[in-house]
PDB file of C-alpha atoms in Angstrom:
ATOM      1  CA  LYS A   1       7.493   6.089   2.436  1.00  0.00           C
ATOM      2  CA  ALA A   2       4.490   4.109   3.656  1.00  0.00           C
ATOM      3  CA  GLY A   3       4.666   2.654   7.157  1.00  0.00           C
ATOM      4  CA  VAL A   4       3.558  -0.736   8.405  1.00  0.00           C
ATOM      5  CA  THR A   5      -0.127  -1.217   7.633  1.00  0.00           C
ATOM      6  CA  GLN A   6      -2.361  -3.435   9.717  1.00  0.00           C
ATOM      7  CA  THR A   7      -5.928  -4.270   8.787  1.00  0.00           C
ATOM      8  CA  PRO A   8      -8.515  -4.168  10.084  1.00  0.00           C
ATOM      9  CA  ARG A   9      -8.038  -1.634  12.892  1.00  0.00           C
ATOM     10  CA  TYR A  10     -10.928  -2.955  14.953  1.00  0.00           C
ATOM     11  CA  LEU A  11     -12.680  -6.281  15.005  1.00  0.00           C
ATOM     12  CA  ILE A  12     -15.437  -7.837  17.078  1.00  0.00           C
ATOM     13  CA  LYS A  13     -15.832 -11.602  16.960  1.00  0.00           C
ATOM     14  CA  THR A  14     -17.843 -14.193  18.812  1.00  0.00           C
ATOM     15  CA  ARG A  15     -16.311 -16.934  20.939  1.00  0.00           C
ATOM     16  CA  GLY A  16     -15.551 -19.991  18.818  1.00  0.00           C
ATOM     17  CA  GLN A  17     -15.112 -18.074  15.581  1.00  0.00           C
ATOM     18  CA  GLN A  18     -11.816 -17.629  13.799  1.00  0.00           C
ATOM     19  CA  VAL A  19     -10.145 -14.418  12.699  1.00  0.00           C
ATOM     20  CA  THR A  20      -7.449 -13.400  10.233  1.00  0.00           C
ATOM     21  CA  LEU A  21      -5.380 -10.253  10.670  1.00  0.00           C
ATOM     22  CA  SER A  22      -3.165  -8.723   8.001  1.00  0.00           C
ATOM     23  CA  CYS A  23       0.142  -6.878   8.125  1.00  0.00           C
ATOM     24  CA  SER A  24       1.853  -5.168   5.197  1.00  0.00           C
ATOM     25  CA  PRO A  25       5.478  -4.312   6.009  1.00  0.00           C
ATOM     26  CA  ILE A  26       7.518  -1.371   4.846  1.00  0.00           C
ATOM     27  CA  SER A  27       8.668  -1.899   1.288  1.00  0.00           C
ATOM     28  CA  GLY A  28      11.961  -3.810   1.317  1.00  0.00           C
ATOM     29  CA  HIS A  29      11.491  -5.197   4.813  1.00  0.00           C
ATOM     30  CA  ARG A  30      11.586  -8.977   4.761  1.00  0.00           C
ATOM     31  CA  SER A  31      10.913  -9.796   8.402  1.00  0.00           C
ATOM     32  CA  VAL A  32       7.516  -9.512  10.056  1.00  0.00           C
ATOM     33  CA  SER A  33       6.892 -10.247  13.715  1.00  0.00           C
ATOM     34  CA  TRP A  34       3.610 -10.369  15.631  1.00  0.00           C
ATOM     35  CA  TYR A  35       2.814  -9.421  19.226  1.00  0.00           C
ATOM     36  CA  GLN A  36      -0.176  -9.601  21.549  1.00  0.00           C
ATOM     37  CA  GLN A  37      -0.792  -6.853  24.097  1.00  0.00           C
ATOM     38  CA  THR A  38      -3.217  -7.263  26.994  1.00  0.00           C
ATOM     39  CA  PRO A  39      -3.616  -5.235  30.192  1.00  0.00           C
ATOM     40  CA  GLY A  40      -2.699  -8.239  32.299  1.00  0.00           C
ATOM     41  CA  GLN A  41       0.237  -9.737  30.409  1.00  0.00           C
ATOM     42  CA  GLY A  42       1.569  -6.691  28.595  1.00  0.00           C
ATOM     43  CA  LEU A  43       3.320  -7.233  25.279  1.00  0.00           C
ATOM     44  CA  GLN A  44       4.139 -10.804  24.312  1.00  0.00           C
ATOM     45  CA  PHE A  45       5.897 -12.167  21.253  1.00  0.00           C
ATOM     46  CA  LEU A  46       3.802 -14.420  19.018  1.00  0.00           C
ATOM     47  CA  PHE A  47       6.002 -15.322  16.038  1.00  0.00           C
ATOM     48  CA  GLU A  48       8.399 -13.964  13.456  1.00  0.00           C
ATOM     49  CA  TYR A  49       8.530 -14.658   9.735  1.00  0.00           C
ATOM     50  CA  PHE A  50      11.380 -14.139   7.315  1.00  0.00           C
ATOM     51  CA  SER A  51      11.418 -15.189   3.666  1.00  0.00           C
ATOM     52  CA  GLU A  52       8.047 -16.913   4.026  1.00  0.00           C
ATOM     53  CA  THR A  53       9.307 -19.141   6.856  1.00  0.00           C
ATOM     54  CA  GLN A  54       8.465 -18.984  10.532  1.00  0.00           C
ATOM     55  CA  ARG A  55      11.806 -18.445  12.266  1.00  0.00           C
ATOM     56  CA  ASN A  56      10.752 -18.022  15.853  1.00  0.00           C
ATOM     57  CA  LYS A  57       7.631 -18.727  17.889  1.00  0.00           C
ATOM     58  CA  GLY A  58       6.455 -17.530  21.276  1.00  0.00           C
ATOM     59  CA  ASN A  59       4.646 -19.503  23.935  1.00  0.00           C
ATOM     60  CA  PHE A  60       1.126 -19.471  22.521  1.00  0.00           C
ATOM     61  CA  PRO A  61      -1.233 -22.365  21.775  1.00  0.00           C
ATOM     62  CA  GLY A  62      -1.518 -23.846  18.321  1.00  0.00           C
ATOM     63  CA  ARG A  63      -4.745 -21.891  17.738  1.00  0.00           C
ATOM     64  CA  PHE A  64      -2.447 -19.012  16.853  1.00  0.00           C
ATOM     65  CA  SER A  65      -0.816 -19.393  13.468  1.00  0.00           C
ATOM     66  CA  GLY A  66       0.565 -17.229  10.747  1.00  0.00           C
ATOM     67  CA  ARG A  67       2.110 -17.122   7.339  1.00  0.00           C
ATOM     68  CA  GLN A  68       4.127 -14.822   5.136  1.00  0.00           C
ATOM     69  CA  PHE A  69       3.698 -14.345   1.425  1.00  0.00           C
ATOM     70  CA  SER A  70       6.342 -13.822  -1.251  1.00  0.00           C
ATOM     71  CA  ASN A  71       5.758 -10.041  -1.113  1.00  0.00           C
ATOM     72  CA  SER A  72       6.549 -10.166   2.650  1.00  0.00           C
ATOM     73  CA  ARG A  73       2.956  -9.400   3.655  1.00  0.00           C
ATOM     74  CA  SER A  74       1.927 -11.493   6.609  1.00  0.00           C
ATOM     75  CA  GLU A  75      -1.290 -12.778   8.093  1.00  0.00           C
ATOM     76  CA  MET A  76      -2.004 -14.240  11.473  1.00  0.00           C
ATOM     77  CA  ASN A  77      -4.942 -16.451  12.232  1.00  0.00           C
ATOM     78  CA  VAL A  78      -6.593 -17.297  15.511  1.00  0.00           C
ATOM     79  CA  SER A  79      -9.007 -20.211  15.468  1.00  0.00           C
ATOM     80  CA  THR A  80     -11.650 -21.124  18.032  1.00  0.00           C
ATOM     81  CA  LEU A  81     -11.549 -17.702  19.649  1.00  0.00           C
ATOM     82  CA  GLU A  82     -11.690 -17.416  23.420  1.00  0.00           C
ATOM     83  CA  LEU A  83     -12.629 -14.387  25.511  1.00  0.00           C
ATOM     84  CA  GLY A  84      -9.004 -14.165  26.632  1.00  0.00           C
ATOM     85  CA  ASP A  85      -7.878 -13.564  23.065  1.00  0.00           C
ATOM     86  CA  SER A  86      -9.282 -10.045  23.280  1.00  0.00           C
ATOM     87  CA  ALA A  87      -6.218  -7.886  22.840  1.00  0.00           C
ATOM     88  CA  LEU A  88      -4.329  -5.429  20.709  1.00  0.00           C
ATOM     89  CA  TYR A  89      -2.389  -7.343  18.069  1.00  0.00           C
ATOM     90  CA  LEU A  90       0.658  -5.545  16.741  1.00  0.00           C
ATOM     91  CA  CYS A  91       2.992  -6.408  13.939  1.00  0.00           C
ATOM     92  CA  ALA A  92       6.424  -4.994  13.254  1.00  0.00           C
ATOM     93  CA  SER A  93       8.660  -5.179  10.234  1.00  0.00           C
ATOM     94  CA  SER A  94      12.424  -5.177   9.959  1.00  0.00           C
ATOM     95  CA  LEU A  95      14.937  -5.370   7.144  1.00  0.00           C
ATOM     96  CA  ALA A  96      16.224  -8.713   8.410  1.00  0.00           C
ATOM     97  CA  LEU A  97      15.746 -11.218  11.217  1.00  0.00           C
ATOM     98  CA  GLY A  98      15.949  -9.819  14.706  1.00  0.00           C
ATOM     99  CA  GLY A  99      16.202  -6.188  15.658  1.00  0.00           C
ATOM    100  CA  GLY A 100      19.630  -5.490  14.271  1.00  0.00           C
ATOM    101  CA  TYR A 101      18.135  -2.999  11.854  1.00  0.00           C
ATOM    102  CA  GLY A 102      15.407  -1.823  14.211  1.00  0.00           C
ATOM    103  CA  TYR A 103      11.696  -2.461  14.151  1.00  0.00           C
ATOM    104  CA  THR A 104       8.843  -0.401  12.716  1.00  0.00           C
ATOM    105  CA  PHE A 105       5.484  -1.110  14.289  1.00  0.00           C
ATOM    106  CA  GLY A 106       2.018  -0.922  12.835  1.00  0.00           C
ATOM    107  CA  SER A 107      -0.898   0.762  14.618  1.00  0.00           C
ATOM    108  CA  GLY A 108      -2.363  -2.586  15.612  1.00  0.00           C
ATOM    109  CA  THR A 109      -5.643  -4.444  15.322  1.00  0.00           C
ATOM    110  CA  ARG A 110      -7.865  -4.295  18.374  1.00  0.00           C
ATOM    111  CA  LEU A 111      -9.732  -7.586  18.639  1.00  0.00           C
ATOM    112  CA  THR A 112     -12.685  -7.969  20.962  1.00  0.00           C
ATOM    113  CA  VAL A 113     -14.112 -11.435  21.528  1.00  0.00           C
ATOM    114  CA  VAL A 114     -17.640 -11.518  22.926  1.00  0.00           C
TER     115      VAL A 114
ATOM    116  CA  LYS B   1      13.390 -17.441  33.902  1.00  0.00           C
ATOM    117  CA  ASN B   2      14.610 -14.636  31.657  1.00  0.00           C
ATOM    118  CA  GLU B   3      13.106 -11.383  32.841  1.00  0.00           C
ATOM    119  CA  VAL B   4      12.949  -7.715  31.983  1.00  0.00           C
ATOM    120  CA  GLU B   5      12.169  -5.369  34.874  1.00  0.00           C
ATOM    121  CA  GLN B   6      11.261  -1.710  34.507  1.00  0.00           C
ATOM    122  CA  SER B   7      10.992   0.998  37.119  1.00  0.00           C
ATOM    123  CA  PRO B   8       9.130   3.005  38.041  1.00  0.00           C
ATOM    124  CA  GLN B   9       5.793   1.606  36.903  1.00  0.00           C
ATOM    125  CA  ASN B  10       4.169   5.046  36.979  1.00  0.00           C
ATOM    126  CA  LEU B  11       5.754   8.469  36.909  1.00  0.00           C
ATOM    127  CA  THR B  12       4.279  11.969  37.136  1.00  0.00           C
ATOM    128  CA  ALA B  13       6.501  14.949  36.424  1.00  0.00           C
ATOM    129  CA  GLN B  14       6.123  18.657  35.929  1.00  0.00           C
ATOM    130  CA  GLU B  15       6.989  20.195  32.610  1.00  0.00           C
ATOM    131  CA  GLY B  16      10.704  20.897  32.408  1.00  0.00           C
ATOM    132  CA  GLU B  17      11.806  18.168  34.801  1.00  0.00           C
ATOM    133  CA  PHE B  18      14.554  15.647  34.021  1.00  0.00           C
ATOM    134  CA  ILE B  19      13.136  12.115  33.853  1.00  0.00           C
ATOM    135  CA  THR B  20      14.835   8.740  34.199  1.00  0.00           C
ATOM    136  CA  ILE B  21      13.288   5.357  33.469  1.00  0.00           C
ATOM    137  CA  ASN B  22      15.233   2.222  34.306  1.00  0.00           C
ATOM    138  CA  CYS B  23      15.374  -1.252  32.798  1.00  0.00           C
ATOM    139  CA  SER B  24      17.159  -4.310  34.176  1.00  0.00           C
ATOM    140  CA  TYR B  25      17.420  -7.727  32.603  1.00  0.00           C
ATOM    141  CA  SER B  26      18.520 -11.097  33.844  1.00  0.00           C
ATOM    142  CA  VAL B  27      20.810 -12.681  31.224  1.00  0.00           C
ATOM    143  CA  GLY B  28      22.930 -11.748  28.237  1.00  0.00           C
ATOM    144  CA  ILE B  29      21.350  -9.821  25.407  1.00  0.00           C
ATOM    145  CA  SER B  30      22.239  -8.994  21.835  1.00  0.00           C
ATOM    146  CA  ALA B  31      20.245  -5.744  21.775  1.00  0.00           C
ATOM    147  CA  LEU B  32      17.958  -3.583  23.900  1.00  0.00           C
ATOM    148  CA  HIS B  33      15.168  -1.433  22.533  1.00  0.00           C
ATOM    149  CA  TRP B  34      13.310   1.512  24.011  1.00  0.00           C
ATOM    150  CA  LEU B  35       9.789   1.948  22.672  1.00  0.00           C
ATOM    151  CA  GLN B  36       7.141   4.630  23.140  1.00  0.00           C
ATOM    152  CA  GLN B  37       3.428   3.894  23.080  1.00  0.00           C
ATOM    153  CA  HIS B  38       0.800   6.637  23.027  1.00  0.00           C
ATOM    154  CA  PRO B  39      -2.884   6.134  23.903  1.00  0.00           C
ATOM    155  CA  GLY B  40      -4.501   4.427  20.945  1.00  0.00           C
ATOM    156  CA  GLY B  41      -1.791   1.810  20.768  1.00  0.00           C
ATOM    157  CA  GLY B  42       0.753   2.789  18.141  1.00  0.00           C
ATOM    158  CA  ILE B  43       4.345   1.981  19.104  1.00  0.00           C
ATOM    159  CA  VAL B  44       7.350   4.012  18.026  1.00  0.00           C
ATOM    160  CA  SER B  45      10.862   2.657  18.289  1.00  0.00           C
ATOM    161  CA  LEU B  46      13.039   5.248  20.050  1.00  0.00           C
ATOM    162  CA  PHE B  47      16.407   3.541  20.388  1.00  0.00           C
ATOM    163  CA  MET B  48      18.192   0.295  19.757  1.00  0.00           C
ATOM    164  CA  LEU B  49      21.321  -0.240  21.859  1.00  0.00           C
ATOM    165  CA  SER B  50      23.939  -2.907  22.202  1.00  0.00           C
ATOM    166  CA  SER B  51      26.492  -0.757  24.034  1.00  0.00           C
ATOM    167  CA  GLY B  52      27.197   2.774  25.212  1.00  0.00           C
ATOM    168  CA  LYS B  53      24.872   5.697  24.774  1.00  0.00           C
ATOM    169  CA  LYS B  54      22.615   7.216  22.129  1.00  0.00           C
ATOM    170  CA  LYS B  55      20.965  10.631  21.953  1.00  0.00           C
ATOM    171  CA  HIS B  56      18.088  11.901  19.888  1.00  0.00           C
ATOM    172  CA  GLY B  57      16.824  15.376  20.633  1.00  0.00           C
ATOM    173  CA  ARG B  58      15.831  15.494  24.307  1.00  0.00           C
ATOM    174  CA  LEU B  59      16.044  11.723  24.701  1.00  0.00           C
ATOM    175  CA  ILE B  60      19.148   9.875  25.864  1.00  0.00           C
ATOM    176  CA  ALA B  61      19.502   6.116  26.262  1.00  0.00           C
ATOM    177  CA  THR B  62      22.380   4.369  27.990  1.00  0.00           C
ATOM    178  CA  ILE B  63      23.232   0.746  28.557  1.00  0.00           C
ATOM    179  CA  ASN B  64      25.691  -0.979  30.914  1.00  0.00           C
ATOM    180  CA  ILE B  65      26.190  -4.495  29.615  1.00  0.00           C
ATOM    181  CA  GLN B  66      28.178  -5.687  32.658  1.00  0.00           C
ATOM    182  CA  GLU B  67      25.472  -4.526  35.075  1.00  0.00           C
ATOM    183  CA  LYS B  68      22.625  -5.630  32.745  1.00  0.00           C
ATOM    184  CA  HIS B  69      20.970  -2.246  33.061  1.00  0.00           C
ATOM    185  CA  SER B  70      19.719   0.494  30.768  1.00  0.00           C
ATOM    186  CA  SER B  71      18.263   3.919  31.386  1.00  0.00           C
ATOM    187  CA  LEU B  72      16.133   6.236  29.293  1.00  0.00           C
ATOM    188  CA  HIS B  73      16.457   9.913  30.141  1.00  0.00           C
ATOM    189  CA  ILE B  74      14.192  12.736  29.007  1.00  0.00           C
ATOM    190  CA  THR B  75      15.579  16.226  29.452  1.00  0.00           C
ATOM    191  CA  ALA B  76      13.301  19.287  29.714  1.00  0.00           C
ATOM    192  CA  SER B  77      10.174  17.114  29.738  1.00  0.00           C
ATOM    193  CA  HIS B  78       7.049  18.318  27.940  1.00  0.00           C
ATOM    194  CA  PRO B  79       3.390  17.247  28.168  1.00  0.00           C
ATOM    195  CA  ARG B  80       3.689  15.675  24.707  1.00  0.00           C
ATOM    196  CA  ASP B  81       6.194  13.219  26.234  1.00  0.00           C
ATOM    197  CA  SER B  82       3.291  11.670  28.166  1.00  0.00           C
ATOM    198  CA  ALA B  83       3.155   8.055  27.020  1.00  0.00           C
ATOM    199  CA  VAL B  84       4.070   4.536  28.063  1.00  0.00           C
ATOM    200  CA  TYR B  85       7.768   3.746  27.658  1.00  0.00           C
ATOM    201  CA  ILE B  86       8.652   0.116  27.146  1.00  0.00           C
ATOM    202  CA  CYS B  87      12.001  -1.610  27.377  1.00  0.00           C
ATOM    203  CA  ALA B  88      12.459  -4.705  25.206  1.00  0.00           C
ATOM    204  CA  VAL B  89      15.443  -7.031  24.861  1.00  0.00           C
ATOM    205  CA  GLU B  90      16.647  -9.666  22.457  1.00  0.00           C
ATOM    206  CA  TRP B  91      18.295 -12.455  24.419  1.00  0.00           C
ATOM    207  CA  ASP B  92      21.620 -13.829  23.169  1.00  0.00           C
ATOM    208  CA  SER B  93      19.794 -17.103  22.583  1.00  0.00           C
ATOM    209  CA  GLY B  94      17.231 -15.838  20.086  1.00  0.00           C
ATOM    210  CA  TYR B  95      15.756 -13.024  18.106  1.00  0.00           C
ATOM    211  CA  ALA B  96      12.365 -12.546  19.733  1.00  0.00           C
ATOM    212  CA  LEU B  97      11.633  -9.328  21.592  1.00  0.00           C
ATOM    213  CA  ASN B  98      10.948  -9.725  25.322  1.00  0.00           C
ATOM    214  CA  PHE B  99       9.223  -6.811  26.950  1.00  0.00           C
ATOM    215  CA  GLY B 100       9.138  -5.061  30.282  1.00  0.00           C
ATOM    216  CA  LYS B 101       5.760  -4.076  31.715  1.00  0.00           C
ATOM    217  CA  GLY B 102       6.230  -0.451  30.721  1.00  0.00           C
ATOM    218  CA  THR B 103       6.471   2.866  32.542  1.00  0.00           C
ATOM    219  CA  SER B 104       3.466   5.163  32.288  1.00  0.00           C
ATOM    220  CA  LEU B 105       4.679   8.772  32.211  1.00  0.00           C
ATOM    221  CA  LEU B 106       2.467  11.800  32.718  1.00  0.00           C
ATOM    222  CA  VAL B 107       4.006  15.238  32.294  1.00  0.00           C
ATOM    223  CA  THR B 108       1.833  18.054  33.599  1.00  0.00           C
ATOM    224  CA  PRO B 109       2.068  21.699  32.479  1.00  0.00           C
TER     225      PRO B 109
END
């Protein structure tokens, strides 16, 4: 059974640009959550989607947004990139909202902003 | 502020040693997760706990809800156990995962 797929794996962008990251969950999983990992702040929750609706949002500026499609695939977008947005972005999928059924993580997208 | 504290931050052990990593949290939770992250970034979910104890191979996770504390034990440690171990909780008030800073474990032969 295929795992959680994140694309691309690596990305280099220039300050001020925007970027879109993709996450394909495990088949049958309806919840997708996104996380940012930096050396300074560690792992931080960005947002969670279930049935195409954002159900929960972390403490990030509005430049960070996301969406979920009817096939449960999710994208996150960061506009007007800043150097501090350089991070590993991870997504995780779950059968339902929250971790009651456990989470399966993707390998992440490493974003570098120059 | 709701917090998740892990200790120790770094841990070096010799192969075969028994290892304990601790996690404390500040308010009520609905679930606690132990995660493993190898160099390169991929995260593997090891355990999800809401009470008691779980065991998988050489790994054991326990949680004491009254004391707001969980431990991850590794018996007969092996160099392949070298990784960062992260505790994450779901507060009673919401679904989002809140993470500890992680424990970096190095097991030497």
